mmCIF file of C-alpha atoms and ligand atoms in Angstrom:
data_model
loop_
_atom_site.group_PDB
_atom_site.id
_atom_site.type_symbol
_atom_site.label_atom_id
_atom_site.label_comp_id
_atom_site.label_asym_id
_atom_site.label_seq_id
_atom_site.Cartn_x
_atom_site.Cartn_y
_atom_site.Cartn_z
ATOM 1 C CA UNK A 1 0.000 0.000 0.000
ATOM 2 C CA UNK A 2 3.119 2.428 0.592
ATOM 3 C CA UNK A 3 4.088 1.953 -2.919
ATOM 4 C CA UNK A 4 0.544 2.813 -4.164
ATOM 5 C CA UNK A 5 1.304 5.685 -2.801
ATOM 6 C CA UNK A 6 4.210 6.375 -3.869
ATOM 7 C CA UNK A 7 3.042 5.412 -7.123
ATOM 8 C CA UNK A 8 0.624 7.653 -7.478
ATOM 9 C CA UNK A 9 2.789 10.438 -6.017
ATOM 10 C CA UNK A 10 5.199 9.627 -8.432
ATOM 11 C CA UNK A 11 2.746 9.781 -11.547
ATOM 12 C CA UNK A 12 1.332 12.771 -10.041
ATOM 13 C CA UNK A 13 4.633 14.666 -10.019
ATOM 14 C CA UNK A 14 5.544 13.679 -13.629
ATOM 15 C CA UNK A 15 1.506 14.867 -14.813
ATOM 16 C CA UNK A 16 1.762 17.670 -13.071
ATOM 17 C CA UNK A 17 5.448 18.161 -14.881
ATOM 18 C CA UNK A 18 4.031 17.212 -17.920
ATOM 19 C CA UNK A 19 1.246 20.298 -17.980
ATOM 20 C CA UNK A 20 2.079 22.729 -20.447
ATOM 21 C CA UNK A 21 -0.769 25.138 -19.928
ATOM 22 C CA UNK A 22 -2.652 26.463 -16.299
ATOM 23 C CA UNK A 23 -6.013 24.433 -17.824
ATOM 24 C CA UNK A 24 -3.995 21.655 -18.391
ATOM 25 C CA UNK A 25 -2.590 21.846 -15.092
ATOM 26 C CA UNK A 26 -5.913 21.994 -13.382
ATOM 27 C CA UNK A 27 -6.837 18.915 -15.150
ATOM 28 C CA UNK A 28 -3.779 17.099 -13.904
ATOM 29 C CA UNK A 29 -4.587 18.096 -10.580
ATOM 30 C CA UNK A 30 -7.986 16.566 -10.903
ATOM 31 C CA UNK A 31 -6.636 13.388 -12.078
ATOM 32 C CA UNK A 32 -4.314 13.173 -9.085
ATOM 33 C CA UNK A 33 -5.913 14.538 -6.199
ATOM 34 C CA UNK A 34 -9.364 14.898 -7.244
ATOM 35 C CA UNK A 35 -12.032 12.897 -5.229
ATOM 36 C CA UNK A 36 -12.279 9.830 -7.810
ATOM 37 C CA UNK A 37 -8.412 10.313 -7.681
ATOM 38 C CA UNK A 38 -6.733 6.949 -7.091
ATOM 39 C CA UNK A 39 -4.934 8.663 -4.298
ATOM 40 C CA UNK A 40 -8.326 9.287 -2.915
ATOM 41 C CA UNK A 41 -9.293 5.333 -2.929
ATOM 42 C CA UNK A 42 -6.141 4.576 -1.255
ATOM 43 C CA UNK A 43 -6.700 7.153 1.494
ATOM 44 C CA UNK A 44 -9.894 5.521 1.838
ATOM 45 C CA UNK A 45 -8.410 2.256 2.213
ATOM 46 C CA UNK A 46 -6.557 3.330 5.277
ATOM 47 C CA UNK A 47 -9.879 2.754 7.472
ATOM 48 C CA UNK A 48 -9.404 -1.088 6.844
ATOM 49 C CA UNK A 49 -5.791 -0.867 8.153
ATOM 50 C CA UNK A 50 -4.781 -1.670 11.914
ATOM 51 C CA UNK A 51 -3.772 0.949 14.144
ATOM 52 C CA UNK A 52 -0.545 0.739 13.921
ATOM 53 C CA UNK A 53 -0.282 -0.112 9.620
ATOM 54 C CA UNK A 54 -2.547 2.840 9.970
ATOM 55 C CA UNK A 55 -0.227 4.806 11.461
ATOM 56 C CA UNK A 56 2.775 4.373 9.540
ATOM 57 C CA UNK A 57 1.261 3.979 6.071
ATOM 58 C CA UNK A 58 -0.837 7.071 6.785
ATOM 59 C CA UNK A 59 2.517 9.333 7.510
ATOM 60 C CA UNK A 60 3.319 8.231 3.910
ATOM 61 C CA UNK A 61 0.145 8.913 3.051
ATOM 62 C CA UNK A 62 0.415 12.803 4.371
ATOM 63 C CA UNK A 63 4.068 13.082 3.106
ATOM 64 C CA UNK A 64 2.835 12.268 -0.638
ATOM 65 C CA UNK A 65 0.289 14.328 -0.864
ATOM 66 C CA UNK A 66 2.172 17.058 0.836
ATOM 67 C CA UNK A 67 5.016 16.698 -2.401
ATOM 68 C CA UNK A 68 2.066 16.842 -4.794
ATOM 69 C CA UNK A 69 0.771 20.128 -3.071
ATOM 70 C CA UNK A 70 4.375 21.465 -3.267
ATOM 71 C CA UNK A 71 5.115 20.131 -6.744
ATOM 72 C CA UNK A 72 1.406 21.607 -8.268
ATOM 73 C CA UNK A 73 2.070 24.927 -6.861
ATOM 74 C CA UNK A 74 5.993 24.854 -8.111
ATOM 75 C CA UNK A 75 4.194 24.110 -11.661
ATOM 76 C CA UNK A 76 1.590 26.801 -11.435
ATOM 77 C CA UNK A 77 4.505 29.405 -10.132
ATOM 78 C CA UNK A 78 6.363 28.808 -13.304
ATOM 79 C CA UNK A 79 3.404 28.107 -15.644
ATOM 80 C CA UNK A 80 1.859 31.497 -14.433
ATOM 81 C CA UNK A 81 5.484 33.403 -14.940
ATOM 82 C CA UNK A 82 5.831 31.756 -18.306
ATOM 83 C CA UNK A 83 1.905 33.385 -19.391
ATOM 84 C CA UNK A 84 3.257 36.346 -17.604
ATOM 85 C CA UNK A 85 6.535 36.183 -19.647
ATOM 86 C CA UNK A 86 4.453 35.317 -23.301
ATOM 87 C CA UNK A 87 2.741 38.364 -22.402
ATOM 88 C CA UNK A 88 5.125 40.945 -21.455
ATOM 89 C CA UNK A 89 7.024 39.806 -25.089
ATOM 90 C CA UNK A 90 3.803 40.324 -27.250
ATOM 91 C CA UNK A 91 3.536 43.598 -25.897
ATOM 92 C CA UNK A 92 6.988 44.330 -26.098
ATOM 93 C CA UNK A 93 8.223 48.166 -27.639
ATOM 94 C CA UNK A 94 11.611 49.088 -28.308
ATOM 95 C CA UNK A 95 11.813 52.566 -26.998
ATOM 96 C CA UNK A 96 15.350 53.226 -28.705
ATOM 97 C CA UNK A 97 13.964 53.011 -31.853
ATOM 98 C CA UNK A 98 13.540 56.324 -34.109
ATOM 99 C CA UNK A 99 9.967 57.969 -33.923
ATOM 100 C CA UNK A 100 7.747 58.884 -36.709
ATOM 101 C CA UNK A 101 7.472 62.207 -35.882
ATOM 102 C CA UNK A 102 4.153 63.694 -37.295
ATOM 103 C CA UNK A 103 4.404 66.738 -40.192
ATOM 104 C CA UNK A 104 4.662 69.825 -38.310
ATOM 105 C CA UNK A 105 3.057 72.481 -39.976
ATOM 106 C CA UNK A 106 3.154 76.441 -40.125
ATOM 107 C CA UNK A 107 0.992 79.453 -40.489
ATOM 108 C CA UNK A 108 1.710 80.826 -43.916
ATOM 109 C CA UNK A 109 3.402 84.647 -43.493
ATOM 110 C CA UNK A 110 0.343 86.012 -44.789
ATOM 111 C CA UNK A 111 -1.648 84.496 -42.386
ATOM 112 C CA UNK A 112 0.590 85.164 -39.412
ATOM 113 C CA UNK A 113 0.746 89.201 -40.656
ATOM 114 C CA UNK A 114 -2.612 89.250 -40.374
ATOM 115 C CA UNK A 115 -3.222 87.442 -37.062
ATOM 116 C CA UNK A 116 -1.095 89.743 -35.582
ATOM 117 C CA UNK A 117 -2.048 92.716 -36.741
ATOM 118 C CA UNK A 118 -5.964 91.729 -36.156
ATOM 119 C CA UNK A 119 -4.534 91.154 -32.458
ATOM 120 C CA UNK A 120 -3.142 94.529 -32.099
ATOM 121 C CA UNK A 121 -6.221 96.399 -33.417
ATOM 122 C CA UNK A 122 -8.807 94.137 -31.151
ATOM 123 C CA UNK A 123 -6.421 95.111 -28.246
ATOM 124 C CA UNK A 124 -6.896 98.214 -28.836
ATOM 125 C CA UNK A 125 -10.765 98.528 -28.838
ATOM 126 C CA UNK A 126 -11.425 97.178 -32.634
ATOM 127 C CA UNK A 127 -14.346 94.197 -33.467
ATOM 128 C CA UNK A 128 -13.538 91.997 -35.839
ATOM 129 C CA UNK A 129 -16.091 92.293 -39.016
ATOM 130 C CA UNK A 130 -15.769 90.274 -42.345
ATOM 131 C CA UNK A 131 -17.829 91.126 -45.701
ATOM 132 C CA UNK A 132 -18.928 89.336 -48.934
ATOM 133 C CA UNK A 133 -15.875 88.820 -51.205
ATOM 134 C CA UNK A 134 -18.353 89.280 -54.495
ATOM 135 C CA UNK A 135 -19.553 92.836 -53.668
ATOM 136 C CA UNK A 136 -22.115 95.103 -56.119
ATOM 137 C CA UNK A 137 -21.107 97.964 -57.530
ATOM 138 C CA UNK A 138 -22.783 100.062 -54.302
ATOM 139 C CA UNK A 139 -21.106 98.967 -51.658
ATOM 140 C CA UNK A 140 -18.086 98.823 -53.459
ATOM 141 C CA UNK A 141 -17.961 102.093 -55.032
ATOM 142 C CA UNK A 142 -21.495 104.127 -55.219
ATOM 143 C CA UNK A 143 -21.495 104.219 -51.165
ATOM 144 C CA UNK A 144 -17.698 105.208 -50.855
ATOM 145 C CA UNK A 145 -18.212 108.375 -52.931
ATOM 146 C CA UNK A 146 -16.884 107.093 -56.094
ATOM 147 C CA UNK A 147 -18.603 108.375 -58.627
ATOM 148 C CA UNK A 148 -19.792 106.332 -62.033
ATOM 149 C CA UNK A 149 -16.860 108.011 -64.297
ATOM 150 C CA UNK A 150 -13.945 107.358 -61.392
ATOM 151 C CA UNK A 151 -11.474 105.782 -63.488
ATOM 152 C CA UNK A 152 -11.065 103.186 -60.582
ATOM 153 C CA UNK A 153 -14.585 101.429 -61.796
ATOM 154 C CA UNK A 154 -13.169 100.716 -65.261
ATOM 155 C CA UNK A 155 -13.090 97.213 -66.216
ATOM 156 C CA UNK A 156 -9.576 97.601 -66.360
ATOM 157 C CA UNK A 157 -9.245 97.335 -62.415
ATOM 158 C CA UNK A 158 -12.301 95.347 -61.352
ATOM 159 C CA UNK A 159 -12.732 92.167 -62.396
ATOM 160 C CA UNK A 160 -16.499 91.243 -62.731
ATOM 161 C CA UNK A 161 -18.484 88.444 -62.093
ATOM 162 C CA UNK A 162 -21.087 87.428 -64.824
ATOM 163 C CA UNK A 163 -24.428 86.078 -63.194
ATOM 164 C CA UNK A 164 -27.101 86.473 -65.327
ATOM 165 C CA UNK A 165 -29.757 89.207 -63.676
ATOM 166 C CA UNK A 166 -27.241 90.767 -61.789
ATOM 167 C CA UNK A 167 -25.286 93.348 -63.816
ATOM 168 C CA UNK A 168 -23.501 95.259 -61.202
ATOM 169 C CA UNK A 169 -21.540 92.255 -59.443
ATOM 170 C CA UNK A 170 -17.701 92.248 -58.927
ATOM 171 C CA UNK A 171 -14.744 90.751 -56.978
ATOM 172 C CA UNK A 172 -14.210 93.509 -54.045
ATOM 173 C CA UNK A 173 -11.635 95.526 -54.782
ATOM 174 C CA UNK A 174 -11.348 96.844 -51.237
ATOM 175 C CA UNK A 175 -12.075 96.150 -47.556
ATOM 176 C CA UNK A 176 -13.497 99.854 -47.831
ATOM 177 C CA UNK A 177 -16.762 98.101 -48.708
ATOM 178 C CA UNK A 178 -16.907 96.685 -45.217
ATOM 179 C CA UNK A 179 -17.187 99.805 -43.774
ATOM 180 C CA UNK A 180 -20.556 100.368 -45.611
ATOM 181 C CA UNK A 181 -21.815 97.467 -44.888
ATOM 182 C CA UNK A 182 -20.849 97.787 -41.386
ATOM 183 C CA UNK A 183 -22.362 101.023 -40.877
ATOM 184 C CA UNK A 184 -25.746 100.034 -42.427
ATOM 185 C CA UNK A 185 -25.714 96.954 -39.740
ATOM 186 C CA UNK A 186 -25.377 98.723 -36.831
ATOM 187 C CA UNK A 187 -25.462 102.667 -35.442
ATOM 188 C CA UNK A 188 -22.726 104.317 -33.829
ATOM 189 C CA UNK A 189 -20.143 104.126 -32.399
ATOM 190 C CA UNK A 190 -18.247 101.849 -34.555
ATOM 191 C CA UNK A 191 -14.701 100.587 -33.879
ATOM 192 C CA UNK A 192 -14.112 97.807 -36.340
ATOM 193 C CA UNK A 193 -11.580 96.215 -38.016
ATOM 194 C CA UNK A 194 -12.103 93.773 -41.555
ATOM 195 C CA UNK A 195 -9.245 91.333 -42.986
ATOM 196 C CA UNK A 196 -10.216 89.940 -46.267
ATOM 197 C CA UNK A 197 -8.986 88.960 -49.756
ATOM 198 C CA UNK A 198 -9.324 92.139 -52.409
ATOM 199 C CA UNK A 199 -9.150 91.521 -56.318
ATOM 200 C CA UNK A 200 -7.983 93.435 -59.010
ATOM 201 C CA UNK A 201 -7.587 93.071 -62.852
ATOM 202 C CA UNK A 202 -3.780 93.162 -62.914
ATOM 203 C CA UNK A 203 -1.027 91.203 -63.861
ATOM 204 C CA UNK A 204 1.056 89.800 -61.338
ATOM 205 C CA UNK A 205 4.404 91.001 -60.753
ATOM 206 C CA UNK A 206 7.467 91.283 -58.061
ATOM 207 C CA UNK A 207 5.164 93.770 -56.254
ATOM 208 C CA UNK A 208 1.379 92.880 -57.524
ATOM 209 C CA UNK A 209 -1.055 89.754 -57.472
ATOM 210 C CA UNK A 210 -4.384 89.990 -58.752
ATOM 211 C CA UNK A 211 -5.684 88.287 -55.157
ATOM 212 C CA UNK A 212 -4.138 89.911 -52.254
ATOM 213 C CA UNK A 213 -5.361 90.908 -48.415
ATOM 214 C CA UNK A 214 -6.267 93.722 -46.894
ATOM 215 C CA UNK A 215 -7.115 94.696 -42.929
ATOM 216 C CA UNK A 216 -9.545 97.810 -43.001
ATOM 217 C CA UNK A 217 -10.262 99.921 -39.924
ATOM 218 C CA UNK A 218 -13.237 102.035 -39.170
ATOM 219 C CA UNK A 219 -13.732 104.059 -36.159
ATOM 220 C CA UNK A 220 -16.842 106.288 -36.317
ATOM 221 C CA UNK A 221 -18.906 108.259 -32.933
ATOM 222 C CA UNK A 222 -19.362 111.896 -32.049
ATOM 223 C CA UNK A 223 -15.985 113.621 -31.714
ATOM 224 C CA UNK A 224 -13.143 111.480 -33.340
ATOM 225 C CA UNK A 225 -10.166 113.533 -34.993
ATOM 226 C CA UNK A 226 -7.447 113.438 -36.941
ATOM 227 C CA UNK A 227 -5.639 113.121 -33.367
ATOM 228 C CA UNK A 228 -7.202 109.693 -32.920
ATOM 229 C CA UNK A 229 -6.287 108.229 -36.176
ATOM 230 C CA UNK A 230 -2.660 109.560 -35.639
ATOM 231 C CA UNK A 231 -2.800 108.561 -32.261
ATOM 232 C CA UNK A 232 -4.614 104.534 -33.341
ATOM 233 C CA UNK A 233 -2.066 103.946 -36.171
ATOM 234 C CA UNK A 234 1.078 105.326 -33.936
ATOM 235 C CA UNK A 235 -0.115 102.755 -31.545
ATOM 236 C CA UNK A 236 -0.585 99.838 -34.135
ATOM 237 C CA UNK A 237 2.922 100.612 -35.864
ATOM 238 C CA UNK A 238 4.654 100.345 -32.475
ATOM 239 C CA UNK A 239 2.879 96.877 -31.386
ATOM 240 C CA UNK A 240 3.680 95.455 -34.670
ATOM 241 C CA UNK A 241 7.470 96.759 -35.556
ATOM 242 C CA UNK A 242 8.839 97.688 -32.432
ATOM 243 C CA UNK A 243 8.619 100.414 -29.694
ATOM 244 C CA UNK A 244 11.301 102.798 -31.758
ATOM 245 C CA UNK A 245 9.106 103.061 -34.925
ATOM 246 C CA UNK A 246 7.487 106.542 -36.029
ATOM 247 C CA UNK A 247 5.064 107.274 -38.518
ATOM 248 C CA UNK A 248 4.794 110.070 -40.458
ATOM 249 C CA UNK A 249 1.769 111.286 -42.877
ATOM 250 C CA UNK A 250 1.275 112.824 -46.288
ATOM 251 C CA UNK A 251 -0.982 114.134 -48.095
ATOM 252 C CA UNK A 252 -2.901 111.395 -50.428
ATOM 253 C CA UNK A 253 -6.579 111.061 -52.198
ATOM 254 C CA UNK A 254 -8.529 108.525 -51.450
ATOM 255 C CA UNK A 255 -12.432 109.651 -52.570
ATOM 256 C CA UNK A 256 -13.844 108.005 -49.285
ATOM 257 C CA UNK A 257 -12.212 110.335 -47.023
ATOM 258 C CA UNK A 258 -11.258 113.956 -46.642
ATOM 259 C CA UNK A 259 -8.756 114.773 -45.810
ATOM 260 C CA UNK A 260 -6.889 111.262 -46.706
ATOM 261 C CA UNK A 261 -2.992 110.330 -46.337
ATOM 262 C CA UNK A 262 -0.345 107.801 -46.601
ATOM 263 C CA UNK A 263 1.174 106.437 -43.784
ATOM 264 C CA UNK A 264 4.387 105.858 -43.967
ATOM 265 C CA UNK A 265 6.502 104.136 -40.535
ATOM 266 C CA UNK A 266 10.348 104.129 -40.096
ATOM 267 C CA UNK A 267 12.027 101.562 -41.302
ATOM 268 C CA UNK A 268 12.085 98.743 -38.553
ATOM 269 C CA UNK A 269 15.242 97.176 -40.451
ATOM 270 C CA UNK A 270 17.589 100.574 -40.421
ATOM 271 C CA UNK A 271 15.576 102.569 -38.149
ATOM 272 C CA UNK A 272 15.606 105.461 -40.833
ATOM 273 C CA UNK A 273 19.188 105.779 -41.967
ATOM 274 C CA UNK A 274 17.929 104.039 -45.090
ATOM 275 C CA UNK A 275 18.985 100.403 -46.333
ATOM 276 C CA UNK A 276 18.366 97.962 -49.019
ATOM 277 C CA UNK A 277 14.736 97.001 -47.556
ATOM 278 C CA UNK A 278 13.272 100.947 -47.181
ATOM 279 C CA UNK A 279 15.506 103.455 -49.461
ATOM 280 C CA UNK A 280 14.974 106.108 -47.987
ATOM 281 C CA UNK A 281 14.407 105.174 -44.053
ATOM 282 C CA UNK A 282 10.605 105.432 -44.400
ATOM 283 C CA UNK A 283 8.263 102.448 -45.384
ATOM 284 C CA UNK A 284 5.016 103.459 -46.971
ATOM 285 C CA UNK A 285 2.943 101.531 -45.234
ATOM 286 C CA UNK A 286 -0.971 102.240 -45.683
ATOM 287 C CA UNK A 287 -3.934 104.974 -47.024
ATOM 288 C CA UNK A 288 -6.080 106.291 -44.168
ATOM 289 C CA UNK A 289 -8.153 109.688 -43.212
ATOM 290 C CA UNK A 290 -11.186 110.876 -41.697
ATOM 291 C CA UNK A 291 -14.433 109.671 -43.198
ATOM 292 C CA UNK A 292 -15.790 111.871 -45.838
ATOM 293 C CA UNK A 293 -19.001 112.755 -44.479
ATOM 294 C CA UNK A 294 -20.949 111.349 -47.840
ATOM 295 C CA UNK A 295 -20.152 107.962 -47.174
ATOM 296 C CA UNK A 296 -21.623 108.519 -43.159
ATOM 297 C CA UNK A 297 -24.783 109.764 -45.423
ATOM 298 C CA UNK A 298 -24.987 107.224 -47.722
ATOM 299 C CA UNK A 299 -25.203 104.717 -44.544
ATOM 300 C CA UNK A 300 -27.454 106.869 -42.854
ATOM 301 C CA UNK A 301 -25.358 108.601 -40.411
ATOM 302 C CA UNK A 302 -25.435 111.811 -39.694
ATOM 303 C CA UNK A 303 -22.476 113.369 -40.331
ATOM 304 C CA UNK A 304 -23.519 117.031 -38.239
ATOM 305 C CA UNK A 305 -23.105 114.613 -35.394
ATOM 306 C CA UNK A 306 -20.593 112.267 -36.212
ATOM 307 C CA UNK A 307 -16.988 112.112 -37.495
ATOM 308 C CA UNK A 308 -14.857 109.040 -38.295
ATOM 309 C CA UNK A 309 -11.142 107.926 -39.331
ATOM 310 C CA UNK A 310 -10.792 105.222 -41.556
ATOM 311 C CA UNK A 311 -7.605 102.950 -42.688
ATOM 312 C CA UNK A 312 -6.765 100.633 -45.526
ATOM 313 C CA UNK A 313 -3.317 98.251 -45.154
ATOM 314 C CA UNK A 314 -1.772 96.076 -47.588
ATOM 315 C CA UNK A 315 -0.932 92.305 -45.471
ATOM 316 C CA UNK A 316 1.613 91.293 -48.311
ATOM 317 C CA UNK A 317 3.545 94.433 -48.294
ATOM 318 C CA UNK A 318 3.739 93.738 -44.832
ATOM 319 C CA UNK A 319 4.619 89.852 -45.362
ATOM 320 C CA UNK A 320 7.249 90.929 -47.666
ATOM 321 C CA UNK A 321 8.866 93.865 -45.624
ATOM 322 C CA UNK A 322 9.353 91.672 -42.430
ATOM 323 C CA UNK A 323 10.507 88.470 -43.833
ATOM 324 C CA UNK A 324 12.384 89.981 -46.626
ATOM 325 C CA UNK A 325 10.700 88.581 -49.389
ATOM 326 C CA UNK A 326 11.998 90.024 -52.731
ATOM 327 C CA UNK A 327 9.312 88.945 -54.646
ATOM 328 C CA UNK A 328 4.949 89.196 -53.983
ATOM 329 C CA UNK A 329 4.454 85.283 -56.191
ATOM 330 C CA UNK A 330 6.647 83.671 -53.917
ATOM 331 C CA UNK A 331 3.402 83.749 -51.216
ATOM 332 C CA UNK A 332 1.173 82.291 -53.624
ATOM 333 C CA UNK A 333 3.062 79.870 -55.671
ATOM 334 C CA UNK A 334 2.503 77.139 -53.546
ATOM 335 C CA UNK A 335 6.000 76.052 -52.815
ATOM 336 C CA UNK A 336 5.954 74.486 -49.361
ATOM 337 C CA UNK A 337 9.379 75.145 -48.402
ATOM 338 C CA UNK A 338 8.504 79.118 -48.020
ATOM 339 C CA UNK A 339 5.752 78.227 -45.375
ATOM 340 C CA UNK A 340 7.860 75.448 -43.967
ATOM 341 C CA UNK A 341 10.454 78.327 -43.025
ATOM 342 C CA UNK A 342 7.582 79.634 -40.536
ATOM 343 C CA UNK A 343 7.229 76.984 -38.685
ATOM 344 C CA UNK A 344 6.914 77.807 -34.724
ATOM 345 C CA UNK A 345 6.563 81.631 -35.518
ATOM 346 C CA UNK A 346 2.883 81.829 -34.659
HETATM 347 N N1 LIG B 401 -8.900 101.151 -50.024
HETATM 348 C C1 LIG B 401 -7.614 101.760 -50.256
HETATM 349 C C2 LIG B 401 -6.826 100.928 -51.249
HETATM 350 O O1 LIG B 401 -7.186 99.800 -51.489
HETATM 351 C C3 LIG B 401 -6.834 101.850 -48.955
HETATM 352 C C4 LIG B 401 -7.457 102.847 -48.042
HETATM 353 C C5 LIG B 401 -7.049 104.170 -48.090
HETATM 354 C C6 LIG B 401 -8.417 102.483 -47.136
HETATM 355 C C7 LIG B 401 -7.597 105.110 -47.264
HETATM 356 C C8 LIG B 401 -8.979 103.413 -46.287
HETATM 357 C C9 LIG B 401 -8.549 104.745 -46.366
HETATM 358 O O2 LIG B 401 -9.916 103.121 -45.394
HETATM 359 O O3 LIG B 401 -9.096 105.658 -45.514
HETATM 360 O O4 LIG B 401 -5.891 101.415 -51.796
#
C-alpha cells in the first residue's frame, strides 16, 4: 500500500510536470488529487488498516500528498510566470527606436501678418467684421463716394463676375466696402476692423497679385479727430514693428475720405538711416483719413453729429517687408518650403 502511494505520487509529479498550460494543469490536478483520484481510494483504504499499519502507512500517506501540493504549486509558479513572460514579449516596444514624428506644420506669413495685426487692433478697442468677397457695384464704389466716371470702376481694375440678372456684381476691390456694410448693420459708435482677400484686374508682378489681403479699420462716434487716427495707427505701428518706430503722414486722395494720407513708418530694419529694404528710411505703409461725411450719409449717419477715421493696409507688403521677401508670387506659388520656413513663428 506504501508503494501505491508512492506510485501515485510519483505519476502525479511527472503529470503535473508534464502540464504545459494552467487548464492543463488543473486537469492534472484533478486526475491526481481529485475525489475519484486513485490517491483518494487509497486514502480511503486506510480505514481497513490496523492501528498501527494505519499509522505508519498514513505518515506516507500525508508526506505524498504534501510533495504533490508542493510540486502543483511549483508548476503553477512557473506556468503562471511563463503566461506572464508570453505576455510581457507580445507587448513588447523598443523605446530606442527612431519615432515617426508627425508633419509639423506652419501658419503661412500672410496668415501670421494678419493674425497679428488683427490682435493689435482688437487690443486696442477694434471688433472683428468680415464682408462678402463678391460685392455690387454700391457697396463697393457708389457708397464710398466714387462716382460712375472714377477711373477706378473701369473694367480695367475690377474684375467682374457674370451672373445672369445681376449686372452690377464684382470681386471687391477693397475692404473699404466693409465699412458700408458695417455702418448700415449697426449705429454708432463703430470701432471695427475687416481682414479679407481684395481683387484686381492686374497682372502679377514682383510687387502685384491679382488676389491679395487687406485689414480695413473704421472708427466712427461723435468727436473722433485726426488726433485719434494719428494717435490709433502710432499705436498699431509700435505693437507690430517695435517700440522705436514713427510714422509720419502725407498728403494722399482717397475719394472716401477727406482729408486722406499715406502712412508711412520708419524703417524697422535701419531705423531710418535708409537700407536695401526701405531706401529712404521710411516704409510706406498704408492709405487712411477721416471719413468723408458722404459715405456717413450714404449709410445713414449723420455726419452734423458724427466724425470718423478710416484705414486701408496692404498684409503682403507687410509679409514681404518683415521676412524679406523680394518677390509678392513667392506667397502664392505654392512652394511648401517658403511656409515650412515659418514653422513655430505663430
Ligand atoms: N482702399 C484703399 C486701397 O485699397 C486703402 C485705403 C485708403 C483704405 C484710405 C482706407 C482709407 O480706409 O481711408 O488702396
Amino acid at each position: 500500500m506504501i508503494r501505491s502511494f508512492e506510485l501515485e505520487r510519483d505519476r502525479g509529479v511527472s503529470r503535473f510536470g508534464d502540464a504545459a498550460t494552467l487548464e492543463e494543469l488543473e486537469d492534472a490536478q484533478v486526475a491526481t488529487m481529485g475525489r475519484k483520484a486513485q490517491l483518494s481510494t487509497l486514502q480511503k483504504a486506510l480505514g481497513s488498516l490496523s492501528p498501527e499499519d494505519r499509522k505508519r502507512v498514513g505518515r506516507v500517506a500525508n508526506d505524498v500528498r504534501a510533495t504533490l501540493q508542493a510540486a502543483l504549486a511549483d508548476r503553477r509558479e512557473q506556468l503562471e510566470r511563463q503566461a506572464e513572460d508570453a505576455l510581457l514579449e507580445e507587448d513588447r516596444l523598443d523605446l530606442s527606436l527612431p519615432g515617426r514624428a508627425p508633419r509639423v506644420g506652419a501658419f503661412h506669413p500672410l496668415s501670421i501678418i494678419e493674425r497679428e495685426a488683427v490682435e493689435v487692433f482688437t487690443s486696442l478697442g477694434f471688433r472683428v467684421v468680415e464682408g462678402p468677397e463678391v460685392e455690387d457695384d454700391w457697396h463697393n464704389f457708389q457708397a464710398l463716394n466714387i462716382p460712375p466716371d472714377h477711373p477706378a470702376r473701369t473694367m480695367k481694375d475690377s474684375l467682374y463676375v457674370d451672373v445672369p440678372g445681376h449686372p452690377e456684381l464684382l470681386l471687391r476691390t477693397e475692404t473699404s466696402a466693409v465699412q458700408v456694410r458695417t455702418m448700415l448693420a449697426q449705429s454708432p459708435p463703430v470701432f471695427v476692423v475687416a481682414p479679407g482677400r481684395v481683387y484686381r484686374r492686374e497682372t502679377s508682378d514682383p510687387t502685384h497679385l491679382p488676389v491679395f489681403h487687406q485689414i480695413e479699420g473704421l472708427a466712427v462716434d461723435e468727436g473722433i479727430t485726426f488726433a485719434d487716427l494719428k494717435g490709433t495707427l502710432e499705436a498699431f505701428v509700435k505693437a507690430m514693428f517695435g517700440e522705436r518706430r514713427r510714422i509720419r503722414l502725407g498728403p494722399a486722395f482717397f475719394p472716401f475720405v477727406e482729408p486722406g494720407c499715406e502712412v508711412g513708418v520708419s524703417c524697422f530694419r535701419c531705423d531710418g538711416a535708409g537700407c536695401r529694404v526701405c531706401g529712404t528710411g521710411w516704409i510706406e505703409l498704408l492709405g487712411a483719413g477721416m471719413v468723408h461725411p458722404s459715405v456717413l450719409e450714404n449709410c445713414g449717419y449723420d455726419a452734423e453729429r458724427l466724425t470718423g477715421f478710416a484705414f486701408g493696409l496692404g498684409i503682403e507688403r507687410v509679409a514681404m517687408l518683415r521676412y524679406e521677401i523680394p518677390d509678392m508670387r513667392m506667397l502664392v506659388d505654392g512652394d511648401v518650403r517658403l511656409v515650412q520656413q515659418f514653422r513655430g513663428v505663430a
